[in-house]
Tab-separated table of C-alpha atoms in Angstrom:
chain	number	residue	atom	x	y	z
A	218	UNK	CA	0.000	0.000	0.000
A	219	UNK	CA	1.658	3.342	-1.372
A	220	UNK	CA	1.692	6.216	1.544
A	221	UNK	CA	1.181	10.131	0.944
A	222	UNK	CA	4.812	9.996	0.909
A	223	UNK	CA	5.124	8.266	-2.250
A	224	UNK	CA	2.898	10.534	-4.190
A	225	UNK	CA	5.673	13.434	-3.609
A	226	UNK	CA	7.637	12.982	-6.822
A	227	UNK	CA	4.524	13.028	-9.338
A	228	UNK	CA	2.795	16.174	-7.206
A	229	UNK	CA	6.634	17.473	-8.308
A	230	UNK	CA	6.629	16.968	-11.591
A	231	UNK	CA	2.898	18.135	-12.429
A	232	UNK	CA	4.245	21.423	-10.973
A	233	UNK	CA	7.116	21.565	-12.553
A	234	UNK	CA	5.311	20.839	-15.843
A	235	UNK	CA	2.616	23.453	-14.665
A	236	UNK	CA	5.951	26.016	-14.881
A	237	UNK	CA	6.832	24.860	-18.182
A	238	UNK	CA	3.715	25.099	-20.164
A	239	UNK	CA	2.972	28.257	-18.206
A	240	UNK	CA	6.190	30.252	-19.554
A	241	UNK	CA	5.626	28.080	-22.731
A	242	UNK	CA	1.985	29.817	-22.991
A	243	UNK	CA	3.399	33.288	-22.452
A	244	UNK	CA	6.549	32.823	-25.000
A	245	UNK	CA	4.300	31.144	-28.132
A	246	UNK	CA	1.762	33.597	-29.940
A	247	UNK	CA	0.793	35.879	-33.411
A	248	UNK	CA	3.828	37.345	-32.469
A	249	UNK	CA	7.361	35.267	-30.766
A	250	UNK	CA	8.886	36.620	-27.856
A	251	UNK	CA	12.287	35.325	-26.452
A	252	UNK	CA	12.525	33.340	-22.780
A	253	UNK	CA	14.524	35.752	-21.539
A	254	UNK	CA	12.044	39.031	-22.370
A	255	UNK	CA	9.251	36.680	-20.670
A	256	UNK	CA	10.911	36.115	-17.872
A	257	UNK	CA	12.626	39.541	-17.648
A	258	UNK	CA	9.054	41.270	-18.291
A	259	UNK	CA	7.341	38.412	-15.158
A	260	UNK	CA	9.975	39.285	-12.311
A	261	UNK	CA	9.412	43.627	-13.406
A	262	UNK	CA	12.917	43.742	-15.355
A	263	UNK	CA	13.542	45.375	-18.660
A	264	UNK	CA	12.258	44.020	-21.876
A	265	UNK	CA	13.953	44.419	-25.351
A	266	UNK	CA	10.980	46.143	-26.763
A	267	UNK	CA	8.120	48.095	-25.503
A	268	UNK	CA	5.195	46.191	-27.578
A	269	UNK	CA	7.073	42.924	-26.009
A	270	UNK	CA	6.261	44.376	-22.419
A	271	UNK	CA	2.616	45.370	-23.434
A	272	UNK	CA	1.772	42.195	-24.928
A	273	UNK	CA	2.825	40.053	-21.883
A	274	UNK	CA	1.410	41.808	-19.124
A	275	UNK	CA	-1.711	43.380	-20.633
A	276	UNK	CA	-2.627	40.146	-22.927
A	277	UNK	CA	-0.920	37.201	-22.532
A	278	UNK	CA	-0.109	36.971	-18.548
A	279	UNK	CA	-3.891	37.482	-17.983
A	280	UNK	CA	-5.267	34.813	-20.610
A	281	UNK	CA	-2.385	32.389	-19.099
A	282	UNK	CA	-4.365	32.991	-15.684
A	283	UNK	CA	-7.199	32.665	-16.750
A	284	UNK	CA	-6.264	29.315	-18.322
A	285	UNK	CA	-5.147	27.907	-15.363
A	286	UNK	CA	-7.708	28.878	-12.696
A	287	UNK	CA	-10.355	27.285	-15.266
A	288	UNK	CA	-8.412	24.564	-15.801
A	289	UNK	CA	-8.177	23.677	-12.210
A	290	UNK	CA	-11.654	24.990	-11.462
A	291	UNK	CA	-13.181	22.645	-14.037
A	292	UNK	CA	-11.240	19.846	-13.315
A	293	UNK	CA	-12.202	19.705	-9.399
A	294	UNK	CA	-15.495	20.178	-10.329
A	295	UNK	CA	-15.350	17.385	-12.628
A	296	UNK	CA	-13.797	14.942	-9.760
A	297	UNK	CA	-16.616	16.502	-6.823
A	298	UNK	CA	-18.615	15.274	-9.475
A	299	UNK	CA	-17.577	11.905	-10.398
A	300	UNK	CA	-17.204	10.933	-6.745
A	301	UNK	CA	-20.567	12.149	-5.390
A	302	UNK	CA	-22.104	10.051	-8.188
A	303	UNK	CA	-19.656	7.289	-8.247
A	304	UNK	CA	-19.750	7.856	-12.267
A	305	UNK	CA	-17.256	7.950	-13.995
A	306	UNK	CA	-19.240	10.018	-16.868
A	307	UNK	CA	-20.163	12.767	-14.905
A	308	UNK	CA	-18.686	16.449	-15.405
A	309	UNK	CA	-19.069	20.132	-13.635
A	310	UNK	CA	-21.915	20.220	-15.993
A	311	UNK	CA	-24.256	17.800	-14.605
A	312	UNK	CA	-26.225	19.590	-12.675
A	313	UNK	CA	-27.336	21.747	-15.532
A	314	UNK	CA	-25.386	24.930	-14.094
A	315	UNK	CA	-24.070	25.271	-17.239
A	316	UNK	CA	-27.168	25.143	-19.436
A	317	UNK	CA	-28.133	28.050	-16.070
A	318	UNK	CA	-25.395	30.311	-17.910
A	319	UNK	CA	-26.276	29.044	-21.237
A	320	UNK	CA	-29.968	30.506	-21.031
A	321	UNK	CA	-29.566	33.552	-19.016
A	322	UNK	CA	-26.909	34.755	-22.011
A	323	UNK	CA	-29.397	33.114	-24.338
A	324	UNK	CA	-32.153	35.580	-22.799
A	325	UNK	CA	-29.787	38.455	-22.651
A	326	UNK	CA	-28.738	38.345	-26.306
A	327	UNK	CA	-31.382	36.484	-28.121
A	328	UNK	CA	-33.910	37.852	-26.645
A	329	UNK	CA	-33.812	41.449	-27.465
A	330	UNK	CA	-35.948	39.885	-30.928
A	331	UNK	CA	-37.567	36.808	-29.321
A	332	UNK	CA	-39.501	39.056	-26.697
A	333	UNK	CA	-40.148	42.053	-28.339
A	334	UNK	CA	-37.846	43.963	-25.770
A	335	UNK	CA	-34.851	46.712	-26.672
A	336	UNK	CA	-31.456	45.239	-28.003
A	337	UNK	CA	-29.062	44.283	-25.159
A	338	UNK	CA	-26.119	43.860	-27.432
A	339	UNK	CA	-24.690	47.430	-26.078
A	340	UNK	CA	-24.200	46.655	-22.623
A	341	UNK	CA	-20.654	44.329	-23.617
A	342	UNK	CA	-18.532	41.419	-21.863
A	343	UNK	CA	-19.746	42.906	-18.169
A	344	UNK	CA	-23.551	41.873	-19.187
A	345	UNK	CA	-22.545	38.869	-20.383
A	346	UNK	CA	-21.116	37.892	-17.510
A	347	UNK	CA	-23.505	39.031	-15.641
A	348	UNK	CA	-26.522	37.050	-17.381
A	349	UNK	CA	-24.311	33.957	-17.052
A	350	UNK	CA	-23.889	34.149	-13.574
A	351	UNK	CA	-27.813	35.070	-12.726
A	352	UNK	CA	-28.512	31.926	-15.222
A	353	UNK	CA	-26.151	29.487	-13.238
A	354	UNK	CA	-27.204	30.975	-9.294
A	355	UNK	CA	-30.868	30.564	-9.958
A	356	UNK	CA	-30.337	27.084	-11.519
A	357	UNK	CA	-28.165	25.986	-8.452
A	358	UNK	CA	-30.734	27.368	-6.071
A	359	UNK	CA	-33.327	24.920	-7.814
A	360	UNK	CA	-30.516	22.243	-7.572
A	361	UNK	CA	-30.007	23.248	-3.899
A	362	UNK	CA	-33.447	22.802	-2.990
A	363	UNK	CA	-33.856	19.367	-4.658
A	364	UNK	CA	-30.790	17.935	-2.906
A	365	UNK	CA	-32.376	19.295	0.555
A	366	UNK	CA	-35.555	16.689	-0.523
A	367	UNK	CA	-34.199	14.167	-2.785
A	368	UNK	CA	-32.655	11.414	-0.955
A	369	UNK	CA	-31.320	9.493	-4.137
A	370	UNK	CA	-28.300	10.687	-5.739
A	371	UNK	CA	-28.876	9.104	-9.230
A	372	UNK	CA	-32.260	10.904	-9.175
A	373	UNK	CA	-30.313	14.388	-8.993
A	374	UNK	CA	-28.416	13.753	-11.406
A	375	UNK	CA	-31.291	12.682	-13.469
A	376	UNK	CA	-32.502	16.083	-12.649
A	377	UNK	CA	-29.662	18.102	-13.826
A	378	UNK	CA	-29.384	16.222	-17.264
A	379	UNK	CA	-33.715	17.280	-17.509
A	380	UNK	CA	-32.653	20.600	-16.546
A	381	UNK	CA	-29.781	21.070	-19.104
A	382	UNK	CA	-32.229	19.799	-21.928
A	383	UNK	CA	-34.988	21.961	-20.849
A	384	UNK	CA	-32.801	24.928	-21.382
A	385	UNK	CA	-31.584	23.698	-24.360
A	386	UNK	CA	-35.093	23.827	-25.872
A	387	UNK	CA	-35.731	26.924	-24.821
A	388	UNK	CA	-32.486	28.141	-26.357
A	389	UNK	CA	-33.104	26.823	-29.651
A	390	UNK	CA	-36.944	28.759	-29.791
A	391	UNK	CA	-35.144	31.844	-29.240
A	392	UNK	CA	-32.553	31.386	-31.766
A	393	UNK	CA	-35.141	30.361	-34.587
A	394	UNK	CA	-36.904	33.846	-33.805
A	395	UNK	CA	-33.623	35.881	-32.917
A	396	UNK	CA	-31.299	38.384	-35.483
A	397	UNK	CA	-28.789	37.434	-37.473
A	398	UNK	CA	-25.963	38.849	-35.251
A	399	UNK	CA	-27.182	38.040	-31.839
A	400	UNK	CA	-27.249	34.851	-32.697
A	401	UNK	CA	-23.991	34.794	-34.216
A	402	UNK	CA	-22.746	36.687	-30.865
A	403	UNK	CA	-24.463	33.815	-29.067
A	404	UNK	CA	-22.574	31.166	-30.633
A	405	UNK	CA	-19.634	32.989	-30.507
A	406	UNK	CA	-19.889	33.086	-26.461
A	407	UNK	CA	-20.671	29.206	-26.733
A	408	UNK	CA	-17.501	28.924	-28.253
A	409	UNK	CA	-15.620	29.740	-24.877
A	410	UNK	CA	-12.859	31.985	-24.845
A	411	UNK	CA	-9.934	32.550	-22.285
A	412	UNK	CA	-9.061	36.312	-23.585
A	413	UNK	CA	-10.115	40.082	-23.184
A	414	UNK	CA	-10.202	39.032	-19.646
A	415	UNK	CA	-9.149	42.141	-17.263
A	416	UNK	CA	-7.393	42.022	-13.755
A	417	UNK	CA	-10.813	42.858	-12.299
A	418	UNK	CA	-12.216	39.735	-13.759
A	419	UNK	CA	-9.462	37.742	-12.731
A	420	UNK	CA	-9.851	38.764	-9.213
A	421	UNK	CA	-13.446	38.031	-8.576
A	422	UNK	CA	-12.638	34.480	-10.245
A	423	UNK	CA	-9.571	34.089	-8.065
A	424	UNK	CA	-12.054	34.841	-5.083
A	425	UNK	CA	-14.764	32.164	-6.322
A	426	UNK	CA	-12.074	29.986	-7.207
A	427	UNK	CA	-10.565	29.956	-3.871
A	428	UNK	CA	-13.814	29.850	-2.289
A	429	UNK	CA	-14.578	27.169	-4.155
A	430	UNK	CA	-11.908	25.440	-2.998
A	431	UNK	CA	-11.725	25.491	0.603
A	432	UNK	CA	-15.499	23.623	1.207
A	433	UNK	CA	-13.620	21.185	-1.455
A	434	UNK	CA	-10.501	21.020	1.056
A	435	UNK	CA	-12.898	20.801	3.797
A	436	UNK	CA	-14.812	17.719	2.240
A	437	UNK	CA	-11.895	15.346	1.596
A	438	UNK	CA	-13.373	13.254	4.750
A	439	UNK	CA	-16.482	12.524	3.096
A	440	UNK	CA	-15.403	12.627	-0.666
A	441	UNK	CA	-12.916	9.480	0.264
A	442	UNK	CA	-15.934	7.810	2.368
A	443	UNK	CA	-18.455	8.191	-0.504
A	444	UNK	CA	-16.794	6.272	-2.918
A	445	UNK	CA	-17.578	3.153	-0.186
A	446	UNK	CA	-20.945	3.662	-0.573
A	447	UNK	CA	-23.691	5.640	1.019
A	448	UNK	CA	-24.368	3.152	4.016
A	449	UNK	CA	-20.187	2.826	4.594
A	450	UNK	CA	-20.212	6.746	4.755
A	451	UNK	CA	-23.022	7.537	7.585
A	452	UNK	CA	-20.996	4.623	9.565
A	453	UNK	CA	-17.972	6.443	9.754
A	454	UNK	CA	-19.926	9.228	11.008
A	455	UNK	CA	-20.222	11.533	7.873
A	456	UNK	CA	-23.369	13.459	7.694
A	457	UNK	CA	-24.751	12.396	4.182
A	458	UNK	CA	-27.553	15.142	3.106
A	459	UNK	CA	-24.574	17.723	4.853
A	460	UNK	CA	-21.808	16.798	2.813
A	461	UNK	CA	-23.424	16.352	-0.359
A	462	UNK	CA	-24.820	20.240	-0.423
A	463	UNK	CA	-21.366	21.185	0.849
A	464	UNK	CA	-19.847	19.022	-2.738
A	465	UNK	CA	-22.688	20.415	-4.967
A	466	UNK	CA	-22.106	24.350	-3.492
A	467	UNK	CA	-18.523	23.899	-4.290
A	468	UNK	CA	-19.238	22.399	-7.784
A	469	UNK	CA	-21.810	25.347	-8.407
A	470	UNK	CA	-19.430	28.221	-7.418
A	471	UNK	CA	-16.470	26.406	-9.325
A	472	UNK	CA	-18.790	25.793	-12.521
A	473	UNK	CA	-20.957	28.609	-12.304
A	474	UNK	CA	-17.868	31.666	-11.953
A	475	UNK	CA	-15.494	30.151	-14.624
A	476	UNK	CA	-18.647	29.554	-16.899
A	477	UNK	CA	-20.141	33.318	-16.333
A	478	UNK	CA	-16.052	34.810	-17.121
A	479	UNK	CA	-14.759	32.075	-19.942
A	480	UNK	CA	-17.580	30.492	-21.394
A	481	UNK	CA	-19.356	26.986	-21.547
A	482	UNK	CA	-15.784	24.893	-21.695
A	483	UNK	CA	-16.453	21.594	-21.862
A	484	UNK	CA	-14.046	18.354	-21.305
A	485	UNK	CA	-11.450	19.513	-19.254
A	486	UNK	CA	-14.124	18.222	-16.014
A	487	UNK	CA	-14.622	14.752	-17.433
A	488	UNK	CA	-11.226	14.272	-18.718
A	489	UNK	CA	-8.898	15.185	-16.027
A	490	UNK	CA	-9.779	13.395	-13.212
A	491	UNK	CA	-9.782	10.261	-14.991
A	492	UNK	CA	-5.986	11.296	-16.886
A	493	UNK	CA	-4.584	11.682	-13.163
A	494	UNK	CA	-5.884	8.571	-11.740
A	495	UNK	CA	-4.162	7.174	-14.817
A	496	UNK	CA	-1.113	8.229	-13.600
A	497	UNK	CA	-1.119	8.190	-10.138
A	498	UNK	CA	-3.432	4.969	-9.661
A	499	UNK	CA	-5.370	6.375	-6.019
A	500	UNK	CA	-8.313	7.282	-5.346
A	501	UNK	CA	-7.752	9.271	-1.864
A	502	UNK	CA	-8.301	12.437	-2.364
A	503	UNK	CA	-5.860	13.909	-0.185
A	504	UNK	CA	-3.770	13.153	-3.047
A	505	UNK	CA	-6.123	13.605	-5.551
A	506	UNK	CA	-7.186	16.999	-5.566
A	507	UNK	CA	-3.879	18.655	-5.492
A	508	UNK	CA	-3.019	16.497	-8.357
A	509	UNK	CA	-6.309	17.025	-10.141
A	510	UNK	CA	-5.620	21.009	-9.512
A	511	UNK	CA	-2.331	20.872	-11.357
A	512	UNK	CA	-3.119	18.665	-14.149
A	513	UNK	CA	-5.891	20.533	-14.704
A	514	UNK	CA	-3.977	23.878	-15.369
A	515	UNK	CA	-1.680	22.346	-17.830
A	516	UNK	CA	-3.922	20.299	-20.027
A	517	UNK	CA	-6.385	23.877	-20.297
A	518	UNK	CA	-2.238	25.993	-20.676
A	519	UNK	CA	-1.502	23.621	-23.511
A	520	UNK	CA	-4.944	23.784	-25.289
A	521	UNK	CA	-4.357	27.404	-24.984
A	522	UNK	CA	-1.572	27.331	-26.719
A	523	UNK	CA	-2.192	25.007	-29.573
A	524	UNK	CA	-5.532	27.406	-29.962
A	525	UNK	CA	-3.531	30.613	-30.047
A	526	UNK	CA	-1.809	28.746	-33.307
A	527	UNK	CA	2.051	30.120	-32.332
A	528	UNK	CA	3.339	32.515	-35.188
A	529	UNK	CA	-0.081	32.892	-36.902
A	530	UNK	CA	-2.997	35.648	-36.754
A	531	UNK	CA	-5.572	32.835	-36.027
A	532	UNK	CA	-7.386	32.125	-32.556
A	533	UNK	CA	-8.835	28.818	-32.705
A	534	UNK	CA	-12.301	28.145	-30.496
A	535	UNK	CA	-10.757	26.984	-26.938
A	536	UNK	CA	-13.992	24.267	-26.519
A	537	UNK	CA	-12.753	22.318	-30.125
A	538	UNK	CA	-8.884	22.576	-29.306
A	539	UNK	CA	-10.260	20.896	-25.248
A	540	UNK	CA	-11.857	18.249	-27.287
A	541	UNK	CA	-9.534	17.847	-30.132
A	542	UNK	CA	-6.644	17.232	-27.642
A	543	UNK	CA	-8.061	15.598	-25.015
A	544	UNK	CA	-10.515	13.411	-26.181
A	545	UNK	CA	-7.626	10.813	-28.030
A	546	UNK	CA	-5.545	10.890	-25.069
A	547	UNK	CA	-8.179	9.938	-22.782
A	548	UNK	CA	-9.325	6.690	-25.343
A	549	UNK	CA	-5.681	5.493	-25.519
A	550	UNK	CA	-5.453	5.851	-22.098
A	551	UNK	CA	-8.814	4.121	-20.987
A	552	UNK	CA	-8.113	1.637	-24.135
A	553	UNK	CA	-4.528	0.783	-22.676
A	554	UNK	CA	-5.468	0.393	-19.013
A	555	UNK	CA	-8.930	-1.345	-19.626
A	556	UNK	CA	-10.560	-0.364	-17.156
A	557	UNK	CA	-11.469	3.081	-15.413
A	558	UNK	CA	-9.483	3.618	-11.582
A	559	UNK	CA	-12.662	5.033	-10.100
């Protein structure tokens, strides 16, 4: 039986590949800047051209942020997720928090023309955001109340999944009677997108984030007794309707923020938890999380990358690169191994 001890050298190198696809993130772009400006231009020394210095820290240094707190924020949610249902198929999406954001920007945009009302397209990125996260808080408020009633698990996810095609259906009647460019502006926002982000918007998401990720610290007791089984759990004396809100308010302030700021991303939930337990083989999450954190960052650092398309003017959609890179690994993984570590 492997101890906490033994873990040390892979937590190592996920950080010290989290360093190296973080500079590699900032370096690669439209336009190539040496290691040495990066760095210089990170610790506040002097950079070999001024358009150098304004394209790292006004442009790249926030989007490489931004990659890596949704990264990790999607990819805890993703393994909150996957425990509390003991399936290996679920994601941050499940209980429909996403399809929340989905509809409230559907209603902001699209429905300027669907109901009759003024155009909302002048009110920019800070409405967006906005709708998104009034979408996703009134959707985990519903989910919050069902969990308080529902005993069975399975049924709330069964829940989430109605709730997410619900939405959907009400999306698509406002797009057949929507404009031409809301609904392009729609789809574009569907597309995800880890840029234009400012510090401001960083912060708050830091703040969610972090909040996000203390009732996940604080649940590690019950998240390793829940994948015993229900009955297993309440003997070791964790409180079962407790800890499950506790999971599902984490999950919802971890889904809902980076959703409302970046975009529907999808993948990066599902995917990671299930590429760490690949290569670390446990399933305590003392371990886990940490692990799930930093592989998190890098797999969302190096889709950011391969989207930016280094030395070219073209920005490719962040939720095809998540799938276009991820999605193979994960079937030669799961292929190789034959079985899912869950």
């Amino acid at each position: 039986m492997k101890t906490n001890q033994s873990y040390t050298i892979p937590l190592i190198v996920l950080a010290i590949g989290l360093v190296c696809c973080f500079f590699a993130n900032i370096s690669l772009g439209s336009v190539a800047i040496p290691f040495s400006d990066v760095f210089s231009s990170l610790v506040g020394g002097e950079v070999t051209k001024p358009s150098w210095e304004f394209i790292i820290q006004e442009y790249r240094l926030p989007k490489a942020l931004m990659a890596m707190i949704t990264g990790s924020g999607l990819a805890i949610a993703g393994l909150l997720m996957q425990t509390l249902f003991r399936n290996p198929l679920a994601g941050p999406f499940v209980l429909g928090i996403s399809s929340g954001a989905s509809l409230g920007v559907a209603l902001f945009i699209l429905g300027g023309t669907a109901l009759g009302i003024s155009s909302t397209l002048s009110f920019g990125k800070w409405g967006l955001i906005l709708a998104a996260a009034t979408g996703s808080f009134l959707v985990f408020l519903m989910v919050l109340g069902v969990a308080s009633r529902v005993r069975d698990t399975m049924a709330l996810l069964i829940i989430g999944l109605m709730v997410g095609s619900l939405t959907s259906a009400v999306v698509s009647v406002l797009s057949y009677f929507s404009k031409a460019e809301e609904l392009q502006q729609y789809i574009f926002w569907s597309f995800g997108s880890l840029g234009d982000v400012s510090w401001q918007s960083i912060q708050i998401l830091l703040y969610c984030f972090m909040a996000g990720l203390i009732l996940t610290v604080a649940s590690i007791k019950p998240l390793n007794a829940l994948l015993l089984g229900d009955t297993y759990a309440k003997t070791l004396g964790v409180k079962h309707t407790k800890s499950r809100i506790i999971i599902i308010i984490a999950t919802s302030i971890l889904a809902g923020s980076i959703t409302a700021f970046a975009g529907p991303i999808a993948f990066i939930g599902l995917a990671v938890p299930h590429l760490i337990r690949q290569v670390i083989s446990t399933s305590n999450h003392r371990i886990l999380i940490p692990a799930v954190l930093l592989g998190g960052a890098i797999l969302m650092l190096i889709c950011d990358t391969i989207a930016q398309v280094p030395l070219s003017e073209y920005t490719l959609p962040i939720n095809a690169v998540t799938a276009l890179v991820g999605a193979p690994v994960v079937i030669w993984l799961l292929v190789r191994k034959k079985k899912l570590l869950f």
